[in-house]
Tab-separated table of C-alpha atoms and ligand atoms in Angstrom:
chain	number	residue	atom	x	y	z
A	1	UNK	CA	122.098	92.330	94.489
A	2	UNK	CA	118.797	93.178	92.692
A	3	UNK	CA	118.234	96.901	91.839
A	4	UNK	CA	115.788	98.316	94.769
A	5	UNK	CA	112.359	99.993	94.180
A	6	UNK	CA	111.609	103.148	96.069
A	7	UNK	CA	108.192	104.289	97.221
A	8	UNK	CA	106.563	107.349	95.190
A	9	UNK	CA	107.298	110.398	95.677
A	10	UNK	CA	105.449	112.190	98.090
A	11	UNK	CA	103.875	108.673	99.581
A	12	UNK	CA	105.687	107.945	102.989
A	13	UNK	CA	105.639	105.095	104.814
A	14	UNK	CA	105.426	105.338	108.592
A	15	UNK	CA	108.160	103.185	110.777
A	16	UNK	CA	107.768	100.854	113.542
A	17	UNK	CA	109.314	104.022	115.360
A	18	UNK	CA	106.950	106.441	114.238
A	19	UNK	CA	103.509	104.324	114.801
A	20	UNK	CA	102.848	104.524	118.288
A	21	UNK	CA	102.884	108.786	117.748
A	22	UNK	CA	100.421	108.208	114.955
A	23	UNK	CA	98.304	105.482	116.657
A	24	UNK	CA	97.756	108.287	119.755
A	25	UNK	CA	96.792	110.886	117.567
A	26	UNK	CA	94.518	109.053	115.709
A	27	UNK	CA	93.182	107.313	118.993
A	28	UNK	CA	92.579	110.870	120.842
A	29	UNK	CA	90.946	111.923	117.138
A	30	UNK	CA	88.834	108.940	117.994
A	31	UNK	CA	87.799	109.566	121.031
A	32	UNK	CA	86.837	112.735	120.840
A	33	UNK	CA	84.955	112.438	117.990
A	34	UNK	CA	82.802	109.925	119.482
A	35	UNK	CA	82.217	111.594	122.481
A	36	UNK	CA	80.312	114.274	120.610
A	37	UNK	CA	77.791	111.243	119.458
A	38	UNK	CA	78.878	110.932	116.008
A	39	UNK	CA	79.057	107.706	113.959
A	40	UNK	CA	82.280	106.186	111.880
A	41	UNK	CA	81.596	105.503	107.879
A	42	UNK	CA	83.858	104.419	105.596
A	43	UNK	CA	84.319	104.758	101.500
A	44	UNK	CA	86.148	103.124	98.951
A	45	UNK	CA	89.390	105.238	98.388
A	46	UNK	CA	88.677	105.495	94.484
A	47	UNK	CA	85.224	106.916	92.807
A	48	UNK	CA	84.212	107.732	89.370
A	49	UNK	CA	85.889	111.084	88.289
A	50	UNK	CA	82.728	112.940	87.656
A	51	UNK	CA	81.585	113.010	91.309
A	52	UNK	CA	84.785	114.850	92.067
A	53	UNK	CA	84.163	117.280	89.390
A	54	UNK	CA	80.591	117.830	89.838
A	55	UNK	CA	81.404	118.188	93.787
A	56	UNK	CA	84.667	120.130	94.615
A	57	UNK	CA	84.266	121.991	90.390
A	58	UNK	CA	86.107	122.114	87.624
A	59	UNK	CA	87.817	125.130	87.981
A	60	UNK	CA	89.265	124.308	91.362
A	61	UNK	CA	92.856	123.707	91.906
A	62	UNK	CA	91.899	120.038	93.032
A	63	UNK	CA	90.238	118.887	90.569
A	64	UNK	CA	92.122	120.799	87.597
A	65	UNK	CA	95.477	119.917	88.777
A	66	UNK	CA	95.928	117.723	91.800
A	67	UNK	CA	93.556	114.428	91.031
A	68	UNK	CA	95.288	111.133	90.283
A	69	UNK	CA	93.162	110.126	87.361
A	70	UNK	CA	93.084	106.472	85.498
A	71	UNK	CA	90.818	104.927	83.620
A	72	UNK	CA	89.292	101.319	84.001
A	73	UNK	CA	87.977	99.723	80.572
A	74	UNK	CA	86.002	102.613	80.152
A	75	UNK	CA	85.200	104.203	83.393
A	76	UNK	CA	87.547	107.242	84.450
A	77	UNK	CA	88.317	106.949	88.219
A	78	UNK	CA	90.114	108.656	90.610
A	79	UNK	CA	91.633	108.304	93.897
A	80	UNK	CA	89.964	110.500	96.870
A	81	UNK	CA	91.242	114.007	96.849
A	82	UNK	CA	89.041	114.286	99.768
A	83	UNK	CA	86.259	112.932	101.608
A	84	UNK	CA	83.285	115.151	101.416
A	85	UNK	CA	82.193	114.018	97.873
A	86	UNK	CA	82.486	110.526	98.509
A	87	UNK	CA	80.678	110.706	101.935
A	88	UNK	CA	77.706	112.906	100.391
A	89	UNK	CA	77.475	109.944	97.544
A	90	UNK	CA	77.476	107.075	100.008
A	91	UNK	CA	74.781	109.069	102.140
A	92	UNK	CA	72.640	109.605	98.859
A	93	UNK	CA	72.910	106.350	97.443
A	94	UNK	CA	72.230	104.428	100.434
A	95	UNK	CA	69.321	106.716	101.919
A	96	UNK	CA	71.586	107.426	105.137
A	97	UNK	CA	70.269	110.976	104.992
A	98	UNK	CA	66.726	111.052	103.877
A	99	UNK	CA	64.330	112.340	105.928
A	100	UNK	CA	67.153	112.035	108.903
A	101	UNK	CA	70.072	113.618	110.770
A	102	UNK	CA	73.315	112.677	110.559
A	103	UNK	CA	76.906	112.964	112.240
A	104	UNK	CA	79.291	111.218	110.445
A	105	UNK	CA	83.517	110.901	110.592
A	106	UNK	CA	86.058	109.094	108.917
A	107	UNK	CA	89.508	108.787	108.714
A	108	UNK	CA	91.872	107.925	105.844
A	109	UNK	CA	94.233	108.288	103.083
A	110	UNK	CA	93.524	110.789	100.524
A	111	UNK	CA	95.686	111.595	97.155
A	112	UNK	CA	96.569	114.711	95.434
A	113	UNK	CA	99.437	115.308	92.829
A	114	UNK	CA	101.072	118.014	94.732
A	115	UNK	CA	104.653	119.098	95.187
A	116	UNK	CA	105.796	117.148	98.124
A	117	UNK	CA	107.330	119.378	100.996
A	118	UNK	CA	106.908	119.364	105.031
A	119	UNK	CA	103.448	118.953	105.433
A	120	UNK	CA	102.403	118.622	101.912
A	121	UNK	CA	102.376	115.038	100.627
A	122	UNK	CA	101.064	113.222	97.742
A	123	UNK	CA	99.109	110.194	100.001
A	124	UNK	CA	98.231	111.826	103.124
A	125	UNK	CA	95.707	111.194	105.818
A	126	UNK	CA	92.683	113.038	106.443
A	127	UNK	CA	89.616	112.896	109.470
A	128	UNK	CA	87.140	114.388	108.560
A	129	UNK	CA	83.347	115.267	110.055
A	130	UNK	CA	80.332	115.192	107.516
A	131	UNK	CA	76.773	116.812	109.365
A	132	UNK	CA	73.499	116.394	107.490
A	133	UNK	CA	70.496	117.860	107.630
A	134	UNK	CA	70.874	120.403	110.472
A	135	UNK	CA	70.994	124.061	109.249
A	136	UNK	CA	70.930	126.023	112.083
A	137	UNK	CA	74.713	127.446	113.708
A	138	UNK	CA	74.707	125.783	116.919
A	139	UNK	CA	76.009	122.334	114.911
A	140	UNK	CA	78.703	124.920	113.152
A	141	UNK	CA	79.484	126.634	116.503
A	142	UNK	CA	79.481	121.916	117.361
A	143	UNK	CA	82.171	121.853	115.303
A	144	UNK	CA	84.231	124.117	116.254
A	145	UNK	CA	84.037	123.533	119.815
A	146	UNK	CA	84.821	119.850	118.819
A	147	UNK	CA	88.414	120.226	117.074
A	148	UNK	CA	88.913	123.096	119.884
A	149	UNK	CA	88.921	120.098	122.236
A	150	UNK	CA	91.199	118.239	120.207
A	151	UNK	CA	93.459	120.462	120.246
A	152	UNK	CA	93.326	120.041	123.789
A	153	UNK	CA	93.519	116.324	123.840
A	154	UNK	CA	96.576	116.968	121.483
A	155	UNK	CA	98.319	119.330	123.761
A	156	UNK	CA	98.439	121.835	120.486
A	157	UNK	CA	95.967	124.012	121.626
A	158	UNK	CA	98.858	127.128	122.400
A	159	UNK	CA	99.704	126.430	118.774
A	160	UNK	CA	96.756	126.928	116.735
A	161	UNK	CA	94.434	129.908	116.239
A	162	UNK	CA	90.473	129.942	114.946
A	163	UNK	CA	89.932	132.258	111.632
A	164	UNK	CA	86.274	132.261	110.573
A	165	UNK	CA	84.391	133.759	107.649
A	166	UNK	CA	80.962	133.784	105.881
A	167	UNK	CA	80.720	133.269	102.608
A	168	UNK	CA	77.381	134.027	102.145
A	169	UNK	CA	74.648	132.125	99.671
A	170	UNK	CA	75.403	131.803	96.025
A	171	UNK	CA	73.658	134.621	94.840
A	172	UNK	CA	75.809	136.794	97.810
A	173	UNK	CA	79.057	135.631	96.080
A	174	UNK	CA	77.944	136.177	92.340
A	175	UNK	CA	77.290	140.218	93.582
A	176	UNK	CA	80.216	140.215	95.504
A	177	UNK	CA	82.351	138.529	92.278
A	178	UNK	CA	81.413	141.324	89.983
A	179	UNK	CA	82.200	144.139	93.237
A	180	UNK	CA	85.646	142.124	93.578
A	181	UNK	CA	86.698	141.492	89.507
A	182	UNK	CA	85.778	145.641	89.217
A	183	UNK	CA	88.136	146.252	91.803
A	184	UNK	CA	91.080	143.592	91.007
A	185	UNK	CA	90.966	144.992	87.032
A	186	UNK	CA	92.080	148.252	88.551
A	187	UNK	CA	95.290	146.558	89.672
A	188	UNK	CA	95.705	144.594	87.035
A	189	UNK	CA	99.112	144.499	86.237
A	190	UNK	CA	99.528	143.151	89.733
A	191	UNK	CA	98.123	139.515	89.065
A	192	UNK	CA	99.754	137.283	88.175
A	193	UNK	CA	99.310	134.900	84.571
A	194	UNK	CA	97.517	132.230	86.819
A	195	UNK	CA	95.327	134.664	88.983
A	196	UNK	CA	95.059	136.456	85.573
A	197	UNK	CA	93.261	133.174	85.097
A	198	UNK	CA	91.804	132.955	88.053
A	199	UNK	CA	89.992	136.614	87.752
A	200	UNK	CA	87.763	134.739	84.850
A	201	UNK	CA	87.278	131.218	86.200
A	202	UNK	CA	87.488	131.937	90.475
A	203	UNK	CA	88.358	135.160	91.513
A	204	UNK	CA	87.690	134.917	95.167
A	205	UNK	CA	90.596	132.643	94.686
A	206	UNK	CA	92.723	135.399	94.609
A	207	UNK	CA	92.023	136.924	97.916
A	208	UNK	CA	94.414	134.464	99.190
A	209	UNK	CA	97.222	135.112	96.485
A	210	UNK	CA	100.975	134.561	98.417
A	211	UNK	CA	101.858	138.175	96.859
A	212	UNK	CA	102.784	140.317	99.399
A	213	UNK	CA	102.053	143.823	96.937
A	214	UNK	CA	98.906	142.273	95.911
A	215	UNK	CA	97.982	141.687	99.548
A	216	UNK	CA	98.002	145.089	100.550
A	217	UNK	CA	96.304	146.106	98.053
A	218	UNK	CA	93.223	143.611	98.943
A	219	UNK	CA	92.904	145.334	102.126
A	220	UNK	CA	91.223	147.910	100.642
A	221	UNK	CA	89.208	145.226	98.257
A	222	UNK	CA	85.366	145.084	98.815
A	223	UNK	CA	84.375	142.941	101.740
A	224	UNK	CA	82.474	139.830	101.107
A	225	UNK	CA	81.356	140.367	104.866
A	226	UNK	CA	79.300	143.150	103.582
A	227	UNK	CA	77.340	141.447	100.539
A	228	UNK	CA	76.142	138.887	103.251
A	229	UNK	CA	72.442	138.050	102.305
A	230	UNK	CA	70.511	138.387	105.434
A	231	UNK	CA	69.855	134.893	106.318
A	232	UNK	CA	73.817	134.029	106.306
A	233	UNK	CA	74.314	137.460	107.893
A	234	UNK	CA	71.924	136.398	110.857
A	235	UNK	CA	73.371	132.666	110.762
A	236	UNK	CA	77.113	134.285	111.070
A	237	UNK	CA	76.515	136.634	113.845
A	238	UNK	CA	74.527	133.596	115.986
A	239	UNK	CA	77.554	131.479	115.431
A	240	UNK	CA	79.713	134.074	116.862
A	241	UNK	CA	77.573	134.876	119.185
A	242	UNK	CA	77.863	131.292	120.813
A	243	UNK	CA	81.711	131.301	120.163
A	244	UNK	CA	81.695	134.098	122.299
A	245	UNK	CA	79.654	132.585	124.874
A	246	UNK	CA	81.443	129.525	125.257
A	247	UNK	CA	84.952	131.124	125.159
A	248	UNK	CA	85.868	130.654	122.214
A	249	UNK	CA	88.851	132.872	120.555
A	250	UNK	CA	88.540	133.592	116.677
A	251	UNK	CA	89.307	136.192	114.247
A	252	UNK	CA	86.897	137.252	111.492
A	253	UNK	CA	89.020	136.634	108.362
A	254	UNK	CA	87.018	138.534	105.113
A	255	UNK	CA	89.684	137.006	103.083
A	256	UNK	CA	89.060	133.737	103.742
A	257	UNK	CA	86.711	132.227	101.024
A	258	UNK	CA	88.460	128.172	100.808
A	259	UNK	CA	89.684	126.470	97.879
A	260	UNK	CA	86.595	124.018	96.907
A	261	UNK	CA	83.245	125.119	95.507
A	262	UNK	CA	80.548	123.833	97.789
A	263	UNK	CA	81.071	126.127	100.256
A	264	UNK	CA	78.278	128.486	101.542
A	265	UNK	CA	77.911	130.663	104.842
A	266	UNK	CA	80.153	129.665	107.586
A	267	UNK	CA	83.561	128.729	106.254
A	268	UNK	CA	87.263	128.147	108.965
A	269	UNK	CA	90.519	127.020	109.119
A	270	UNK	CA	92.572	126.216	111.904
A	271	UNK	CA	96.229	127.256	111.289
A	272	UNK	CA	99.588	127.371	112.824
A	273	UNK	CA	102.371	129.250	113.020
A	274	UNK	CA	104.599	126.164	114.043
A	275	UNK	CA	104.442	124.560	110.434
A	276	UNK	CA	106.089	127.189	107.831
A	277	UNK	CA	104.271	127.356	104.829
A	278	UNK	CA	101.831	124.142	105.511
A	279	UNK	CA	100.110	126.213	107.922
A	280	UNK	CA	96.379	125.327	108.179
A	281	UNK	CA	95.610	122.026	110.264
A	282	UNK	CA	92.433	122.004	109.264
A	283	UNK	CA	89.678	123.732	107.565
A	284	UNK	CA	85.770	123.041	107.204
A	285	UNK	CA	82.391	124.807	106.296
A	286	UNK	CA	78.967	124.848	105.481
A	287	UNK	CA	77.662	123.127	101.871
A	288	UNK	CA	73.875	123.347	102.521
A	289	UNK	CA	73.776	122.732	98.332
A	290	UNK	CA	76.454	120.062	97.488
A	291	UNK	CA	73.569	117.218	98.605
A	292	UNK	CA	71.081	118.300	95.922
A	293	UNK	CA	73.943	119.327	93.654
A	294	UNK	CA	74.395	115.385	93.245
A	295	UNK	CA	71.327	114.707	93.101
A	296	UNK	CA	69.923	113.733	96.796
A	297	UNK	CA	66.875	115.345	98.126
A	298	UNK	CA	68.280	119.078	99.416
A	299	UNK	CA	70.095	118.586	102.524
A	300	UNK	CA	72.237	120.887	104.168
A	301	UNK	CA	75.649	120.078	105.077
A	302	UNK	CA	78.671	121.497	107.079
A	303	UNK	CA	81.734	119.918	108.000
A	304	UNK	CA	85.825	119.777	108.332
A	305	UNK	CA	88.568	117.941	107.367
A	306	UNK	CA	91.868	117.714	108.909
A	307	UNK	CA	95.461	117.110	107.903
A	308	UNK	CA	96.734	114.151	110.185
A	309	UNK	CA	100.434	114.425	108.596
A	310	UNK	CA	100.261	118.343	110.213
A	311	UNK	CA	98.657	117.434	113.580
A	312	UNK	CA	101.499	114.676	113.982
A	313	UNK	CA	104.037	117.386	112.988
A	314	UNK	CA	102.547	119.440	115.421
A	315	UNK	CA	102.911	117.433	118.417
A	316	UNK	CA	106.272	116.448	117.605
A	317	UNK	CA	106.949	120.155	117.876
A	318	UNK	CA	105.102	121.814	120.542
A	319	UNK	CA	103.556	118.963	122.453
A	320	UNK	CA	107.324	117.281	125.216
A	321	UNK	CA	104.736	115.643	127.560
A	322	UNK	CA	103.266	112.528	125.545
A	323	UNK	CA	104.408	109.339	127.051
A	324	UNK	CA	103.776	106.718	124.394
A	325	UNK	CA	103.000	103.114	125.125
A	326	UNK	CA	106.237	101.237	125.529
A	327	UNK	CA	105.926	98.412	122.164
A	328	UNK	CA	106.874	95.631	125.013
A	329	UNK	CA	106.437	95.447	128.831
A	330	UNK	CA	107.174	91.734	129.413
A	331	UNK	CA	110.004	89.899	127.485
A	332	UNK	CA	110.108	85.976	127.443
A	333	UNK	CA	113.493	84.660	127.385
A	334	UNK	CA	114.368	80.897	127.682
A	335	UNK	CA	116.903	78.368	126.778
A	336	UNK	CA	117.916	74.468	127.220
A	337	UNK	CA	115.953	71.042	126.498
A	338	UNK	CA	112.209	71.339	127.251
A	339	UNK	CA	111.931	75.457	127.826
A	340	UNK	CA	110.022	76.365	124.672
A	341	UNK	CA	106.924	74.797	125.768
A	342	UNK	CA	106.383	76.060	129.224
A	343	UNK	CA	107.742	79.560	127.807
A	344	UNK	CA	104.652	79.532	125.159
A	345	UNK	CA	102.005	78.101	127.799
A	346	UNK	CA	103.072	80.864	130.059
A	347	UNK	CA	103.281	83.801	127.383
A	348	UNK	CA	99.664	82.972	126.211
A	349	UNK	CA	98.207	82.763	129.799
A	350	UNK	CA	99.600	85.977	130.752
A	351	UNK	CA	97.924	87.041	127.749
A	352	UNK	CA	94.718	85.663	128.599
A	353	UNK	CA	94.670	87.513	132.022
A	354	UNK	CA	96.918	90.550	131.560
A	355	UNK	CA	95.484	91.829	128.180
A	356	UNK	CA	96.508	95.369	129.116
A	357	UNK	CA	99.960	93.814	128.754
A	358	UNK	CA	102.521	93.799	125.523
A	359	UNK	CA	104.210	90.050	125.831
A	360	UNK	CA	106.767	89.257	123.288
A	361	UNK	CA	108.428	86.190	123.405
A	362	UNK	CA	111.789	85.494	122.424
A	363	UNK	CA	111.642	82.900	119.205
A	364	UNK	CA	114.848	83.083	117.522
A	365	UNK	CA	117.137	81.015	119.991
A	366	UNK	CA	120.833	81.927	121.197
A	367	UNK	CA	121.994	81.667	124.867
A	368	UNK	CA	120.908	83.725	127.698
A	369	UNK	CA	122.987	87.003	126.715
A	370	UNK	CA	121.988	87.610	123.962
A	371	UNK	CA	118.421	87.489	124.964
A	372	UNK	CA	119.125	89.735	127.452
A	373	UNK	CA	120.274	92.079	125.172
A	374	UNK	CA	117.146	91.992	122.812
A	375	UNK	CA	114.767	92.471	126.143
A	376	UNK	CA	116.431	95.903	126.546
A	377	UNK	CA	116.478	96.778	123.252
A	378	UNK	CA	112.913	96.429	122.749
A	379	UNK	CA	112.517	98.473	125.949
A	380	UNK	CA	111.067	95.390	128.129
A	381	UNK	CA	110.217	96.233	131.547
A	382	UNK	CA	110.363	92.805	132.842
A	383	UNK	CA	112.023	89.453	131.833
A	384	UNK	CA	110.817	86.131	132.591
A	385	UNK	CA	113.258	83.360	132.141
A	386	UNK	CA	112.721	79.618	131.909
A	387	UNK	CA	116.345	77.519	132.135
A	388	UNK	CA	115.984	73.836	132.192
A	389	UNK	CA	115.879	74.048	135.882
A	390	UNK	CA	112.490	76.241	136.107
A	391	UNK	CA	110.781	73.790	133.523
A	392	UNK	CA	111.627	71.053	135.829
A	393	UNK	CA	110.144	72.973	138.942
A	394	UNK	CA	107.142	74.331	137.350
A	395	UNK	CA	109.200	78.241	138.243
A	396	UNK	CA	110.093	81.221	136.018
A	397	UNK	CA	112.808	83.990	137.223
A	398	UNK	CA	110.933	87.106	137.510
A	399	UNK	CA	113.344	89.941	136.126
A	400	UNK	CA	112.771	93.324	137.265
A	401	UNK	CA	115.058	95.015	133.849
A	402	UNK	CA	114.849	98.762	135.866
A	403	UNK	CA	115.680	97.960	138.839
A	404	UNK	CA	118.168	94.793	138.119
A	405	UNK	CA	116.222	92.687	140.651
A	406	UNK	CA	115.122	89.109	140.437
A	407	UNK	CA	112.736	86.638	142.152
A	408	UNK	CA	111.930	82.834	141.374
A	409	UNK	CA	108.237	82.796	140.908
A	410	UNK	CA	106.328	79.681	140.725
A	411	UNK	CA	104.165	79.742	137.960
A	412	UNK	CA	101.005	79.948	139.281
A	413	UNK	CA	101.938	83.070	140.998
A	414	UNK	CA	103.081	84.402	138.143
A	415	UNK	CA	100.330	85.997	137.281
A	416	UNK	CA	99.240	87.566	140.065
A	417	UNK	CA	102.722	88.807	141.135
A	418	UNK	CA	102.720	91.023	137.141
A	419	UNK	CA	98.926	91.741	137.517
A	420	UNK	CA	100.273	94.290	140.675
A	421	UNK	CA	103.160	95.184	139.264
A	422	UNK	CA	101.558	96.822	136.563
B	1	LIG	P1	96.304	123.895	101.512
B	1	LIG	O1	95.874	125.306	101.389
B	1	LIG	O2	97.374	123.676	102.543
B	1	LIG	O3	96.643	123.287	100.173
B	1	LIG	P2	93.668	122.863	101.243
B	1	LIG	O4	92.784	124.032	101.372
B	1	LIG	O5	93.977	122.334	99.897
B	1	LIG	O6	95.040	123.110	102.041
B	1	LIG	P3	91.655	121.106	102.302
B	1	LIG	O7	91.211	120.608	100.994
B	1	LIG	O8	90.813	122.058	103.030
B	1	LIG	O9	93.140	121.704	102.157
B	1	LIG	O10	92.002	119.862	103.244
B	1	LIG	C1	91.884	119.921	104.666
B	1	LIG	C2	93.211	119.695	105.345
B	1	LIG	O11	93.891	118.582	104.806
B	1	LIG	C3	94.193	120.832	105.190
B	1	LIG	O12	93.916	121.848	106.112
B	1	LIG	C4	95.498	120.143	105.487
B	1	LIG	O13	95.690	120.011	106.892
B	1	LIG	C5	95.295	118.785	104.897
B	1	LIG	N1	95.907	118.707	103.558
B	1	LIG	C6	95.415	119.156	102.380
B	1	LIG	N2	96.247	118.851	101.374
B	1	LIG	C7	97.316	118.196	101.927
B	1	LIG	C8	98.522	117.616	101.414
B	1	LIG	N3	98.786	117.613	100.121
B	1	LIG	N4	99.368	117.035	102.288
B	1	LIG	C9	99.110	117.005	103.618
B	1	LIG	N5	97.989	117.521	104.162
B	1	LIG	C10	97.089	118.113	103.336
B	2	LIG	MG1	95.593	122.519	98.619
């Protein structure tokens, strides 16, 4: 036998099995994003490197580590990371936000080189919310009230718990920099070489180092909180304001500051304790500069992304109620001289007036048995069965699989007789 390939590492495919899980998630993601009004786009999966440089920044672990760069003749691409950058360049280039509002999702696959573990893939799936060009909090406060309903819809909403920061306007961040690199050279010996690094290039980076030592020792760090520029300081305490208002739990996180560059004021993540390390299912902010940044008309921006790999995970774990769509409701089995033909003509007018229904018809021959057998493995509610004697008679036997009954139908009741049973 010829050797077999393998997929890549950290790129999973999803089984037969495992499809009708994802196909509800993504269907309640669906839903509930268009109930809120907002409007599906969709963007190549590769761009030219520089937007993702010029968007997320150099310095960021994304772009300095995780992208899957290549180049073609002489343009460098690279495959999505994420979907802001690519969403903001579609909107420029094709005037979707100038002069005008916008809500905008999508949903898709999105690459980073990253050491593959539960939760943490190479090719995984994102959906993700992009709003333009309103700055005020109530669209942040939107938002959150948005993938708080999800949650619902997902049955994860025990599992999952709002933190929520301000990060203030650029100029906020450069003071509070200085305030936090003062204070981190004081306990210098312990960084680590890479947040060594990181205390030149991004040091708000470190404020979510893993080390424990170094952790306690950041409660004590300055507070971005209080280097908040007033305009972000009034925008925050609005947005919580209406949180409160509406019911919505959260805790104030000062150490959360997100990975990517664009960020400004209202930054969140939705995280889990149900997931070990992989714990945030999601995680979004404000970028009221990243528009003008690549050179649209200044626009601000907030929005989220969310892992759809974690939400599945999720469910699986926490969420014992789903019932799934069964793959088949009706199999068609039949057998002898002149049963194929009837057995097609009846499949595709059940078809035609049951389309709620999943028909699969038998195909691949063999007696009676074994099509019995392949009805209940497929999880068939009902068979219908054409023998040479019903494709004389213009019948079909009526199998109820559940309950072991049986009826002869004739055909033109056939219909009728499944439209009630179902
Ligand atoms: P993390 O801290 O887990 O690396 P991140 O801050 O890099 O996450 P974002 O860039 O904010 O993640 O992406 C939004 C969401 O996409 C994350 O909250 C997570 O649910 C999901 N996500 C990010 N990277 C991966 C990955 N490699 N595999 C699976 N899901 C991912
Ligand atoms: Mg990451």
């Amino acid at each position: 036998m010829a050797k077999t390939i393998q997929a890549i590492r950290g790129m999973n495919d999803c089984s037969p099995t495992e499809s009708p899980l994802w196909q509800w998630v993504e269907s309640k993601v669906r839903n509930v994003l268009q109930s809120y009004g907002y409007s599906e786009v969709r963007m190549p999966i590769v761009e030219s490197t520089p937007l993702f440089a010029r968007a997320i920044g150099e310095v960021t672990d994304v772009v300095s580590k995780e992208m899957y760069t290549f180049w073609d003749n002489d343009e460098q691409l690279t495959l999505r990371p994420e979907g802001t950058a690519g969403c903001v360049r579609a909107a420029i280039e094709h005037g979707w936000i100038y002069n005008n509002e916008q809500r905008l999702w999508y949903m898709g696959p999105m690459f980073r080189h990253e050491r593959p573990q539960k939760g943490r893939y190479r090719q995984f799936h994102q959906a993700g919310v992009e709003i333009f060009g309103i700055a005020n909090p109530e669209i942040d406060a939107e938002l959150i009230l948005l993938t708080a309903r999800l949650w619902k819809e997902l049955g994860i909403e025990q599992h999952v718990s709002l933190q929520l920061n301000s990060i203030g306007s650029l100029e906020a961040r450069k003071n509070y920099r200085s305030a936090l690199v003062e204070f981190l050279q004081q306990h210098i010996d312990l960084l680590s070489d890479e947040e060594k690094e990181r205390l030149e290039k991004n040091p708000l980076r470190i404020l979510d180092s893993k080390n424990q030592a170094l952790q306690d020792v950041l409660n004590g760090a300055p507070k971005l909180l209080d280097y908040l520029d007033e305009e972000s300081r009034v925008h925050f305490a609005q947005l919580c304001t209406l949180l409160d208002q509406m019911g919505i739990a959260y805790e104030v996180n000062p150490k959360l500051v997100r990975g990517l560059d664009y960020y400004n004021k209202t930054v969140f993540e939705w995280v889990t304790n149900a997931l070990g390390a992989q714990g945030t299912v999601c995680g979004g902010g404000r970028y009221d500069g990243l528009v003008e940044q690549l050179g649209g008309h200044a626009t601000t921006g907030v929005g989220f992304a969310m892992g759809l790999e974690r939400l599945v995970l999720l469910v699986q774990e926490v969420n014992h109620q789903i019932a799934l769509p069964r793959a088949v409701d009706i199999y068609m089995v039949y057998s002898g001289e002149g049963t194929t033909l009837p057995a097609f003509q009846l499949a595709e007018k059940l078809r035609e007036n049951l389309p709620h229904l999943r028909i699969m018809t038998h195909c691949s021959g063999g007696n009676f048995k074994k099509q019995f057998k392949r009805a209940d493995k497929v999880g068939a509610n009902f068979a219908l069965v054409i023998g040479e004697t019903e494709a004389a008679t213009q019948q079909v036997v009526v199998k109820d699989l559940l309950a072991g009954t049986q009826q002869v139908l004739s055909l033109d009741n056939v219909v009728d007789y499944l439209h009630k049973a179902f």
